[in-house]
Amino acid sequence: MRRRLRAARTRGEELLTARIGTARALAAAAATWVSVVAAGIPVLVAALACVLSGAALLMRHSRTSGPAVQRRAGRATRRRASRAVMVGGLLCAAGLPALLAGAHALNRAEAPRPEETVVRIVADAQETESGRWRTIGVGEFGRSTLVADTPPPEAGSVVRATLDWWGEDIAGIDDVQVVGVPAAQWQVRSALRTGLRDAAGVGAHPGADLLPGLVIGDVAHVDAELTDAMRTVSLTHLTAVSGSNILIVAGVVVFLCARLRSPWWVRILPAAAVTAGYVFVVGPEPSVMRATAMAALVAVGLLRPAGTPTLAVLSSAVTVLLLVRPHLATEIGFGLSVCATAAIVMLAPPLTRALTDRRVPRLIAVAIAVPTAAQLGCTPLLVVMDPRMSPWAVLANVAAAPAVAPATVLGLAGLAGEGVATGLTILAEPAAGSGSRAGAAVVFHIVARSVGAMGAAAAWWITVVARVCAVLPGAGLGWPAGAAGVAVAVGLAVGVACALLGRRSLRGVGAVTASACLVAGLAAPVLTATGRGSWSAIVCDVGQGSAALFRSRDGPRDHALLVDTGDDPAKLASCMEGAGISRLTIALSHFDSDHVAALPEAVASVDEALVIHPLALDGTADAARTRQSATVAPPVSAGQEIPSDLLPTGVTVDVLWPPPDARSADDGNAASLVLLVTVDGLRVLLPGDVGEAQQLRLVADLAHREPIDVLVAPHHGSADTSPAFFRAARPRVGVVSVGADNTYGHPTARALDAYGSVPVLRTDRCGSVSFSAELTLLGDVAETCVPHGR
């Protein structure tokens, strides 16, 4: 055993010594990440200790590094000296970047957060799902994301505004007063972005709507259905400007300059200038800046005389980026970029060779190897964003890959053509006798729209691939959420890599590991799901409160509708546990604590949360507090259907009450939302806490609708109940959300009698009640809970 351990240690030292440059870069990147995440004085002290220790080792070795001393030294002495140099170099490489990045992050954390200041808007506003607008502003606070209730001024404007800081890098912006209009360069940028939309023919077909997203990240015209399809099969990276876009832009310029037969660094200069202009047009989004830096360093590695980039080049890129922008360490997009690039650098070449050895044409082999490697590398982080696993993701990326470059290049050509045409038009306006310029502008417009149409046609193919693959069987299979899901995904990625690229002894182990992780990942959500089945609706047991979950069995597993949250975060978490939900649309019936007190925990438990509440209560202090703690969609009122793009796929919600100008706004119960939720053909009526007066006003409406499958008792089964309301609803099953031994006497005999002969399930006796689309009870409740009936 000792011999084996000694041999393993020697082998590790040899490998580390052979890859000392890569090891130093990796140590620098890892230490920088830790320094940013845990910025503080202790981290700075530890980093300084690493620097001093490493420097001491190097200085000590320098005294015995002369040739004469080395000749006299024995083998053991030379080995110790080599180890000292290696350790000292690693300590210095880790400590110095960590020291700089930690100081940078600490200063950023202590930057001023003024309530009223002058801000320059440096990005185009984007409308979010909540109906608010998001942009980026620069001021004395640095660079931060700004969120506004109304569209902010165009990019380049200078405004004086009031900021409500929600976090270190995000603030609400209000009371905006424009004090400076965009300069000439910002006006040109706006004209170019508008010109690209015109060249693509936005609105003509889905490919035309997608092309601006492929070229400059403008996804304002991409519909929700296509966005969800692309998310399902892991194609969303195409709608954000990434390193591939930057490399395509720079590559085209380098190719055009190749005939100059000049040194490679001379060719880079025009490419760098064009790329800088392209980045300015796209905007200073963090993903764009990250992609630019990554692509630039990878391009240097590709063009340098030493050959293709190595892991050391990537690690250097990570180190530089974290030194300049330490907060990138906490962004998942940064991790995706690093993982994808690392996977392409390490796995794509051997995978390409493995395919070409089997007589696959090289062009096809590269088209398969690159997206496969990127998908493997990104999988552990993709499940953090969306706990689903699509077996068609690699196929979708391979099928879409041939259209990405043509669409991007043609879109860029359309952008350039519109830019030239715009410039000629501006020059022609003040000049006399400039008909030739005006004519040339018309020609460039025509050329730009022609190539833009061809680019849109290429983008159309990507939309077809996304939609076809998204409806294939098993396109959105469930996957464990949280750390367990990441660990299983890492095992899957490593197993597949070993099975494809490892030696013969590793291939079998890799295949077994990958298969085991795949089975475990796909089985875990099914075995641990609430109700142990494909539930469509759950009335949660949250004690003397109310909460209900809805999710279509044909839609994404990660997105659900939650109606109210109850006031017990632990019980709500128990109801949602194992369901794999990372996105919530939360409808609050009203603001009583037994319906909303667990809202902060519900929002914090998922990656994305959107809150909806009644318009009748929009002016209350409770509504204002909700807007400060969560993203809020436009309020709703009777007669509306909640927009489908705010809800999980397959779920529809009709708002039956209250009217927008409800006179009962001072009475939260009377202004409760009454929602009719339809999911998988199951119709569930949730009346909130409305009383007998409001129920009577809904009788006529319910009488003209189809019978209800599940009726949740109003106000937890209180005596303030109208039997006519229950008769008009004609439910097949009743549910009462009520706490055990509550002091209110709920449910009352009057409420239970109102159900008539309909079976009634009580959460105080049955726990959480789960229903399938066929109105079948799921889980232990079917065996242990006897419905109450009269």
PDB file of N, CA and C in Angstrom, residues 348-427:
ATOM      1  N   ALA A 348     -13.368  18.539 -27.391  1.00  0.00           N
ATOM      2  CA  ALA A 348     -13.696  18.579 -28.817  1.00  0.00           C
ATOM      3  C   ALA A 348     -12.600  17.995 -29.705  1.00  0.00           C
ATOM      4  N   PRO A 349     -11.314  18.326 -29.509  1.00  0.00           N
ATOM      5  CA  PRO A 349     -10.291  17.739 -30.399  1.00  0.00           C
ATOM      6  C   PRO A 349     -10.230  16.216 -30.354  1.00  0.00           C
ATOM      7  N   PRO A 350     -10.139  15.585 -29.157  1.00  0.00           N
ATOM      8  CA  PRO A 350     -10.106  14.112 -29.170  1.00  0.00           C
ATOM      9  C   PRO A 350     -11.401  13.487 -29.677  1.00  0.00           C
ATOM     10  N   LEU A 351     -12.548  14.134 -29.411  1.00  0.00           N
ATOM     11  CA  LEU A 351     -13.806  13.592 -29.920  1.00  0.00           C
ATOM     12  C   LEU A 351     -13.854  13.703 -31.438  1.00  0.00           C
ATOM     13  N   THR A 352     -13.321  14.795 -31.980  1.00  0.00           N
ATOM     14  CA  THR A 352     -13.246  14.928 -33.441  1.00  0.00           C
ATOM     15  C   THR A 352     -12.360  13.850 -34.034  1.00  0.00           C
ATOM     16  N   ARG A 353     -11.197  13.600 -33.392  1.00  0.00           N
ATOM     17  CA  ARG A 353     -10.310  12.545 -33.884  1.00  0.00           C
ATOM     18  C   ARG A 353     -10.976  11.177 -33.816  1.00  0.00           C
ATOM     19  N   ALA A 354     -11.726  10.946 -32.726  1.00  0.00           N
ATOM     20  CA  ALA A 354     -12.402   9.648 -32.601  1.00  0.00           C
ATOM     21  C   ALA A 354     -13.427   9.454 -33.713  1.00  0.00           C
ATOM     22  N   LEU A 355     -14.103  10.515 -34.107  1.00  0.00           N
ATOM     23  CA  LEU A 355     -15.097  10.402 -35.185  1.00  0.00           C
ATOM     24  C   LEU A 355     -14.423  10.259 -36.544  1.00  0.00           C
ATOM     25  N   THR A 356     -13.359  11.055 -36.785  1.00  0.00           N
ATOM     26  CA  THR A 356     -12.675  10.951 -38.084  1.00  0.00           C
ATOM     27  C   THR A 356     -11.988   9.589 -38.246  1.00  0.00           C
ATOM     28  N   ASP A 357     -11.517   8.994 -37.134  1.00  0.00           N
ATOM     29  CA  ASP A 357     -10.940   7.648 -37.212  1.00  0.00           C
ATOM     30  C   ASP A 357     -11.959   6.612 -37.641  1.00  0.00           C
ATOM     31  N   ARG A 358     -13.227   6.935 -37.414  1.00  0.00           N
ATOM     32  CA  ARG A 358     -14.307   6.033 -37.847  1.00  0.00           C
ATOM     33  C   ARG A 358     -14.909   6.479 -39.182  1.00  0.00           C
ATOM     34  N   ARG A 359     -14.114   7.205 -39.936  1.00  0.00           N
ATOM     35  CA  ARG A 359     -14.433   7.613 -41.308  1.00  0.00           C
ATOM     36  C   ARG A 359     -15.602   8.600 -41.403  1.00  0.00           C
ATOM     37  N   VAL A 360     -15.811   9.341 -40.354  1.00  0.00           N
ATOM     38  CA  VAL A 360     -16.779  10.441 -40.414  1.00  0.00           C
ATOM     39  C   VAL A 360     -16.074  11.638 -41.037  1.00  0.00           C
ATOM     40  N   PRO A 361     -16.660  12.287 -42.055  1.00  0.00           N
ATOM     41  CA  PRO A 361     -16.018  13.467 -42.645  1.00  0.00           C
ATOM     42  C   PRO A 361     -15.691  14.504 -41.580  1.00  0.00           C
ATOM     43  N   ARG A 362     -14.527  15.157 -41.746  1.00  0.00           N
ATOM     44  CA  ARG A 362     -14.052  16.058 -40.701  1.00  0.00           C
ATOM     45  C   ARG A 362     -15.033  17.181 -40.402  1.00  0.00           C
ATOM     46  N   LEU A 363     -15.644  17.750 -41.445  1.00  0.00           N
ATOM     47  CA  LEU A 363     -16.577  18.854 -41.229  1.00  0.00           C
ATOM     48  C   LEU A 363     -17.751  18.410 -40.359  1.00  0.00           C
ATOM     49  N   ILE A 364     -18.280  17.225 -40.642  1.00  0.00           N
ATOM     50  CA  ILE A 364     -19.386  16.690 -39.844  1.00  0.00           C
ATOM     51  C   ILE A 364     -18.906  16.342 -38.440  1.00  0.00           C
ATOM     52  N   ALA A 365     -17.693  15.804 -38.354  1.00  0.00           N
ATOM     53  CA  ALA A 365     -17.158  15.435 -37.038  1.00  0.00           C
ATOM     54  C   ALA A 365     -17.027  16.650 -36.135  1.00  0.00           C
ATOM     55  N   VAL A 366     -16.531  17.759 -36.692  1.00  0.00           N
ATOM     56  CA  VAL A 366     -16.403  18.983 -35.897  1.00  0.00           C
ATOM     57  C   VAL A 366     -17.780  19.510 -35.500  1.00  0.00           C
ATOM     58  N   ALA A 367     -18.740  19.443 -36.451  1.00  0.00           N
ATOM     59  CA  ALA A 367     -20.097  19.930 -36.157  1.00  0.00           C
ATOM     60  C   ALA A 367     -20.757  19.121 -35.048  1.00  0.00           C
ATOM     61  N   ILE A 368     -20.363  17.861 -34.907  1.00  0.00           N
ATOM     62  CA  ILE A 368     -20.919  17.025 -33.837  1.00  0.00           C
ATOM     63  C   ILE A 368     -20.129  17.210 -32.543  1.00  0.00           C
ATOM     64  N   ALA A 369     -18.799  17.282 -32.671  1.00  0.00           N
ATOM     65  CA  ALA A 369     -17.944  17.282 -31.483  1.00  0.00           C
ATOM     66  C   ALA A 369     -18.087  18.560 -30.667  1.00  0.00           C
ATOM     67  N   VAL A 370     -18.133  19.712 -31.323  1.00  0.00           N
ATOM     68  CA  VAL A 370     -18.141  20.986 -30.589  1.00  0.00           C
ATOM     69  C   VAL A 370     -19.404  21.142 -29.734  1.00  0.00           C
ATOM     70  N   PRO A 371     -20.622  21.010 -30.311  1.00  0.00           N
ATOM     71  CA  PRO A 371     -21.806  21.161 -29.434  1.00  0.00           C
ATOM     72  C   PRO A 371     -21.921  20.050 -28.403  1.00  0.00           C
ATOM     73  N   THR A 372     -21.442  18.836 -28.742  1.00  0.00           N
ATOM     74  CA  THR A 372     -21.493  17.751 -27.761  1.00  0.00           C
ATOM     75  C   THR A 372     -20.603  18.063 -26.565  1.00  0.00           C
ATOM     76  N   ALA A 373     -19.386  18.525 -26.845  1.00  0.00           N
ATOM     77  CA  ALA A 373     -18.472  18.872 -25.757  1.00  0.00           C
ATOM     78  C   ALA A 373     -19.034  20.026 -24.923  1.00  0.00           C
ATOM     79  N   ALA A 374     -19.554  21.042 -25.596  1.00  0.00           N
ATOM     80  CA  ALA A 374     -20.106  22.184 -24.859  1.00  0.00           C
ATOM     81  C   ALA A 374     -21.290  21.763 -23.998  1.00  0.00           C
ATOM     82  N   GLN A 375     -22.137  20.891 -24.530  1.00  0.00           N
ATOM     83  CA  GLN A 375     -23.294  20.432 -23.769  1.00  0.00           C
ATOM     84  C   GLN A 375     -22.875  19.638 -22.544  1.00  0.00           C
ATOM     85  N   LEU A 376     -21.872  18.775 -22.702  1.00  0.00           N
ATOM     86  CA  LEU A 376     -21.370  18.007 -21.565  1.00  0.00           C
ATOM     87  C   LEU A 376     -20.806  18.937 -20.492  1.00  0.00           C
ATOM     88  N   GLY A 377     -20.034  19.939 -20.916  1.00  0.00           N
ATOM     89  CA  GLY A 377     -19.428  20.838 -19.952  1.00  0.00           C
ATOM     90  C   GLY A 377     -20.433  21.696 -19.209  1.00  0.00           C
ATOM     91  N   CYS A 378     -21.494  22.082 -19.890  1.00  0.00           N
ATOM     92  CA  CYS A 378     -22.476  23.000 -19.286  1.00  0.00           C
ATOM     93  C   CYS A 378     -23.568  22.287 -18.497  1.00  0.00           C
ATOM     94  N   THR A 379     -23.735  20.996 -18.693  1.00  0.00           N
ATOM     95  CA  THR A 379     -24.860  20.279 -18.074  1.00  0.00           C
ATOM     96  C   THR A 379     -24.951  20.475 -16.564  1.00  0.00           C
ATOM     97  N   PRO A 380     -23.846  20.360 -15.804  1.00  0.00           N
ATOM     98  CA  PRO A 380     -23.980  20.534 -14.345  1.00  0.00           C
ATOM     99  C   PRO A 380     -24.522  21.899 -13.943  1.00  0.00           C
ATOM    100  N   LEU A 381     -24.235  22.953 -14.715  1.00  0.00           N
ATOM    101  CA  LEU A 381     -24.756  24.272 -14.376  1.00  0.00           C
ATOM    102  C   LEU A 381     -26.127  24.523 -14.988  1.00  0.00           C
ATOM    103  N   LEU A 382     -26.410  23.895 -16.120  1.00  0.00           N
ATOM    104  CA  LEU A 382     -27.728  24.074 -16.728  1.00  0.00           C
ATOM    105  C   LEU A 382     -28.830  23.534 -15.830  1.00  0.00           C
ATOM    106  N   VAL A 383     -28.557  22.448 -15.098  1.00  0.00           N
ATOM    107  CA  VAL A 383     -29.588  21.899 -14.215  1.00  0.00           C
ATOM    108  C   VAL A 383     -29.823  22.799 -13.016  1.00  0.00           C
ATOM    109  N   VAL A 384     -28.876  23.701 -12.713  1.00  0.00           N
ATOM    110  CA  VAL A 384     -29.121  24.689 -11.659  1.00  0.00           C
ATOM    111  C   VAL A 384     -30.160  25.690 -12.131  1.00  0.00           C
ATOM    112  N   MET A 385     -30.048  26.106 -13.402  1.00  0.00           N
ATOM    113  CA  MET A 385     -30.982  27.079 -13.954  1.00  0.00           C
ATOM    114  C   MET A 385     -32.336  26.455 -14.260  1.00  0.00           C
ATOM    115  N   ASP A 386     -32.332  25.216 -14.730  1.00  0.00           N
ATOM    116  CA  ASP A 386     -33.569  24.569 -15.147  1.00  0.00           C
ATOM    117  C   ASP A 386     -33.410  23.075 -14.904  1.00  0.00           C
ATOM    118  N   PRO A 387     -33.959  22.534 -13.794  1.00  0.00           N
ATOM    119  CA  PRO A 387     -33.742  21.123 -13.461  1.00  0.00           C
ATOM    120  C   PRO A 387     -34.495  20.180 -14.392  1.00  0.00           C
ATOM    121  N   ARG A 388     -34.065  20.201 -15.649  1.00  0.00           N
ATOM    122  CA  ARG A 388     -34.601  19.276 -16.645  1.00  0.00           C
ATOM    123  C   ARG A 388     -33.434  18.713 -17.451  1.00  0.00           C
ATOM    124  N   MET A 389     -33.632  17.553 -18.031  1.00  0.00           N
ATOM    125  CA  MET A 389     -32.620  16.947 -18.861  1.00  0.00           C
ATOM    126  C   MET A 389     -33.284  16.528 -20.163  1.00  0.00           C
ATOM    127  N   SER A 390     -32.860  17.126 -21.259  1.00  0.00           N
ATOM    128  CA  SER A 390     -33.439  16.790 -22.557  1.00  0.00           C
ATOM    129  C   SER A 390     -32.496  15.873 -23.318  1.00  0.00           C
ATOM    130  N   PRO A 391     -32.932  14.667 -23.662  1.00  0.00           N
ATOM    131  CA  PRO A 391     -32.067  13.785 -24.466  1.00  0.00           C
ATOM    132  C   PRO A 391     -31.866  14.298 -25.881  1.00  0.00           C
ATOM    133  N   TRP A 392     -32.627  15.304 -26.269  1.00  0.00           N
ATOM    134  CA  TRP A 392     -32.530  15.835 -27.625  1.00  0.00           C
ATOM    135  C   TRP A 392     -31.691  17.105 -27.683  1.00  0.00           C
ATOM    136  N   ALA A 393     -31.077  17.503 -26.563  1.00  0.00           N
ATOM    137  CA  ALA A 393     -30.336  18.768 -26.541  1.00  0.00           C
ATOM    138  C   ALA A 393     -29.151  18.735 -27.506  1.00  0.00           C
ATOM    139  N   VAL A 394     -28.358  17.650 -27.465  1.00  0.00           N
ATOM    140  CA  VAL A 394     -27.202  17.562 -28.359  1.00  0.00           C
ATOM    141  C   VAL A 394     -27.661  17.520 -29.805  1.00  0.00           C
ATOM    142  N   LEU A 395     -28.721  16.721 -30.079  1.00  0.00           N
ATOM    143  CA  LEU A 395     -29.240  16.654 -31.446  1.00  0.00           C
ATOM    144  C   LEU A 395     -29.697  18.030 -31.918  1.00  0.00           C
ATOM    145  N   ALA A 396     -30.387  18.763 -31.048  1.00  0.00           N
ATOM    146  CA  ALA A 396     -30.862  20.097 -31.429  1.00  0.00           C
ATOM    147  C   ALA A 396     -29.698  21.031 -31.719  1.00  0.00           C
ATOM    148  N   ASN A 397     -28.660  20.984 -30.885  1.00  0.00           N
ATOM    149  CA  ASN A 397     -27.509  21.852 -31.114  1.00  0.00           C
ATOM    150  C   ASN A 397     -26.751  21.470 -32.379  1.00  0.00           C
ATOM    151  N   VAL A 398     -26.635  20.156 -32.635  1.00  0.00           N
ATOM    152  CA  VAL A 398     -25.962  19.715 -33.857  1.00  0.00           C
ATOM    153  C   VAL A 398     -26.766  20.121 -35.094  1.00  0.00           C
ATOM    154  N   ALA A 399     -28.090  19.952 -35.020  1.00  0.00           N
ATOM    155  CA  ALA A 399     -28.933  20.297 -36.171  1.00  0.00           C
ATOM    156  C   ALA A 399     -28.965  21.803 -36.417  1.00  0.00           C
ATOM    157  N   ALA A 400     -28.907  22.592 -35.335  1.00  0.00           N
ATOM    158  CA  ALA A 400     -28.964  24.044 -35.495  1.00  0.00           C
ATOM    159  C   ALA A 400     -27.626  24.649 -35.856  1.00  0.00           C
ATOM    160  N   ALA A 401     -26.526  23.959 -35.529  1.00  0.00           N
ATOM    161  CA  ALA A 401     -25.187  24.525 -35.712  1.00  0.00           C
ATOM    162  C   ALA A 401     -24.911  25.008 -37.132  1.00  0.00           C
ATOM    163  N   PRO A 402     -25.277  24.243 -38.203  1.00  0.00           N
ATOM    164  CA  PRO A 402     -24.954  24.727 -39.555  1.00  0.00           C
ATOM    165  C   PRO A 402     -25.605  26.061 -39.909  1.00  0.00           C
ATOM    166  N   ALA A 403     -26.689  26.422 -39.240  1.00  0.00           N
ATOM    167  CA  ALA A 403     -27.385  27.673 -39.578  1.00  0.00           C
ATOM    168  C   ALA A 403     -26.920  28.845 -38.742  1.00  0.00           C
ATOM    169  N   VAL A 404     -26.189  28.590 -37.644  1.00  0.00           N
ATOM    170  CA  VAL A 404     -25.820  29.677 -36.738  1.00  0.00           C
ATOM    171  C   VAL A 404     -24.847  30.645 -37.400  1.00  0.00           C
ATOM    172  N   ALA A 405     -23.758  30.109 -37.939  1.00  0.00           N
ATOM    173  CA  ALA A 405     -22.753  30.986 -38.558  1.00  0.00           C
ATOM    174  C   ALA A 405     -23.318  31.747 -39.760  1.00  0.00           C
ATOM    175  N   PRO A 406     -24.011  31.085 -40.716  1.00  0.00           N
ATOM    176  CA  PRO A 406     -24.580  31.864 -41.825  1.00  0.00           C
ATOM    177  C   PRO A 406     -25.560  32.942 -41.366  1.00  0.00           C
ATOM    178  N   ALA A 407     -26.424  32.601 -40.403  1.00  0.00           N
ATOM    179  CA  ALA A 407     -27.384  33.594 -39.922  1.00  0.00           C
ATOM    180  C   ALA A 407     -26.664  34.767 -39.275  1.00  0.00           C
ATOM    181  N   THR A 408     -25.633  34.466 -38.477  1.00  0.00           N
ATOM    182  CA  THR A 408     -24.904  35.541 -37.803  1.00  0.00           C
ATOM    183  C   THR A 408     -24.155  36.409 -38.807  1.00  0.00           C
ATOM    184  N   VAL A 409     -23.445  35.783 -39.759  1.00  0.00           N
ATOM    185  CA  VAL A 409     -22.671  36.546 -40.737  1.00  0.00           C
ATOM    186  C   VAL A 409     -23.589  37.378 -41.625  1.00  0.00           C
ATOM    187  N   LEU A 410     -24.673  36.779 -42.110  1.00  0.00           N
ATOM    188  CA  LEU A 410     -25.608  37.527 -42.957  1.00  0.00           C
ATOM    189  C   LEU A 410     -26.284  38.647 -42.171  1.00  0.00           C
ATOM    190  N   GLY A 411     -26.621  38.363 -40.909  1.00  0.00           N
ATOM    191  CA  GLY A 411     -27.191  39.413 -40.073  1.00  0.00           C
ATOM    192  C   GLY A 411     -26.214  40.560 -39.858  1.00  0.00           C
ATOM    193  N   LEU A 412     -24.931  40.217 -39.642  1.00  0.00           N
ATOM    194  CA  LEU A 412     -23.917  41.254 -39.499  1.00  0.00           C
ATOM    195  C   LEU A 412     -23.758  42.047 -40.794  1.00  0.00           C
ATOM    196  N   ALA A 413     -23.840  41.346 -41.934  1.00  0.00           N
ATOM    197  CA  ALA A 413     -23.755  42.048 -43.212  1.00  0.00           C
ATOM    198  C   ALA A 413     -24.934  43.008 -43.369  1.00  0.00           C
ATOM    199  N   GLY A 414     -26.129  42.554 -42.976  1.00  0.00           N
ATOM    200  CA  GLY A 414     -27.286  43.446 -43.016  1.00  0.00           C
ATOM    201  C   GLY A 414     -27.109  44.626 -42.091  1.00  0.00           C
ATOM    202  N   LEU A 415     -26.535  44.371 -40.894  1.00  0.00           N
ATOM    203  CA  LEU A 415     -26.273  45.460 -39.950  1.00  0.00           C
ATOM    204  C   LEU A 415     -25.284  46.468 -40.547  1.00  0.00           C
ATOM    205  N   ALA A 416     -24.202  45.944 -41.170  1.00  0.00           N
ATOM    206  CA  ALA A 416     -23.215  46.836 -41.774  1.00  0.00           C
ATOM    207  C   ALA A 416     -23.816  47.617 -42.943  1.00  0.00           C
ATOM    208  N   GLY A 417     -24.630  46.925 -43.760  1.00  0.00           N
ATOM    209  CA  GLY A 417     -25.250  47.606 -44.894  1.00  0.00           C
ATOM    210  C   GLY A 417     -26.175  48.720 -44.452  1.00  0.00           C
ATOM    211  N   GLU A 418     -26.975  48.458 -43.422  1.00  0.00           N
ATOM    212  CA  GLU A 418     -27.855  49.501 -42.908  1.00  0.00           C
ATOM    213  C   GLU A 418     -27.046  50.648 -42.303  1.00  0.00           C
ATOM    214  N   GLY A 419     -25.897  50.313 -41.686  1.00  0.00           N
ATOM    215  CA  GLY A 419     -25.045  51.354 -41.139  1.00  0.00           C
ATOM    216  C   GLY A 419     -24.494  52.265 -42.216  1.00  0.00           C
ATOM    217  N   VAL A 420     -24.020  51.679 -43.313  1.00  0.00           N
ATOM    218  CA  VAL A 420     -23.501  52.490 -44.419  1.00  0.00           C
ATOM    219  C   VAL A 420     -24.622  53.333 -45.028  1.00  0.00           C
ATOM    220  N   ALA A 421     -25.785  52.705 -45.219  1.00  0.00           N
ATOM    221  CA  ALA A 421     -26.914  53.445 -45.791  1.00  0.00           C
ATOM    222  C   ALA A 421     -27.332  54.606 -44.895  1.00  0.00           C
ATOM    223  N   THR A 422     -27.344  54.369 -43.588  1.00  0.00           N
ATOM    224  CA  THR A 422     -27.695  55.446 -42.656  1.00  0.00           C
ATOM    225  C   THR A 422     -26.679  56.578 -42.719  1.00  0.00           C
ATOM    226  N   GLY A 423     -25.391  56.211 -42.775  1.00  0.00           N
ATOM    227  CA  GLY A 423     -24.360  57.228 -42.868  1.00  0.00           C
ATOM    228  C   GLY A 423     -24.465  58.052 -44.136  1.00  0.00           C
ATOM    229  N   LEU A 424     -24.730  57.384 -45.272  1.00  0.00           N
ATOM    230  CA  LEU A 424     -24.883  58.119 -46.525  1.00  0.00           C
ATOM    231  C   LEU A 424     -26.097  59.031 -46.494  1.00  0.00           C
ATOM    232  N   THR A 425     -27.162  58.553 -45.852  1.00  0.00           N
ATOM    233  CA  THR A 425     -28.366  59.384 -45.748  1.00  0.00           C
ATOM    234  C   THR A 425     -28.102  60.639 -44.930  1.00  0.00           C
ATOM    235  N   ILE A 426     -27.364  60.478 -43.819  1.00  0.00           N
ATOM    236  CA  ILE A 426     -27.038  61.634 -42.973  1.00  0.00           C
ATOM    237  C   ILE A 426     -26.166  62.624 -43.737  1.00  0.00           C
ATOM    238  N   LEU A 427     -25.196  62.111 -44.512  1.00  0.00           N
ATOM    239  CA  LEU A 427     -24.310  62.989 -45.274  1.00  0.00           C
ATOM    240  C   LEU A 427     -25.041  63.683 -46.416  1.00  0.00           C
TER     241      LEU A 427
END
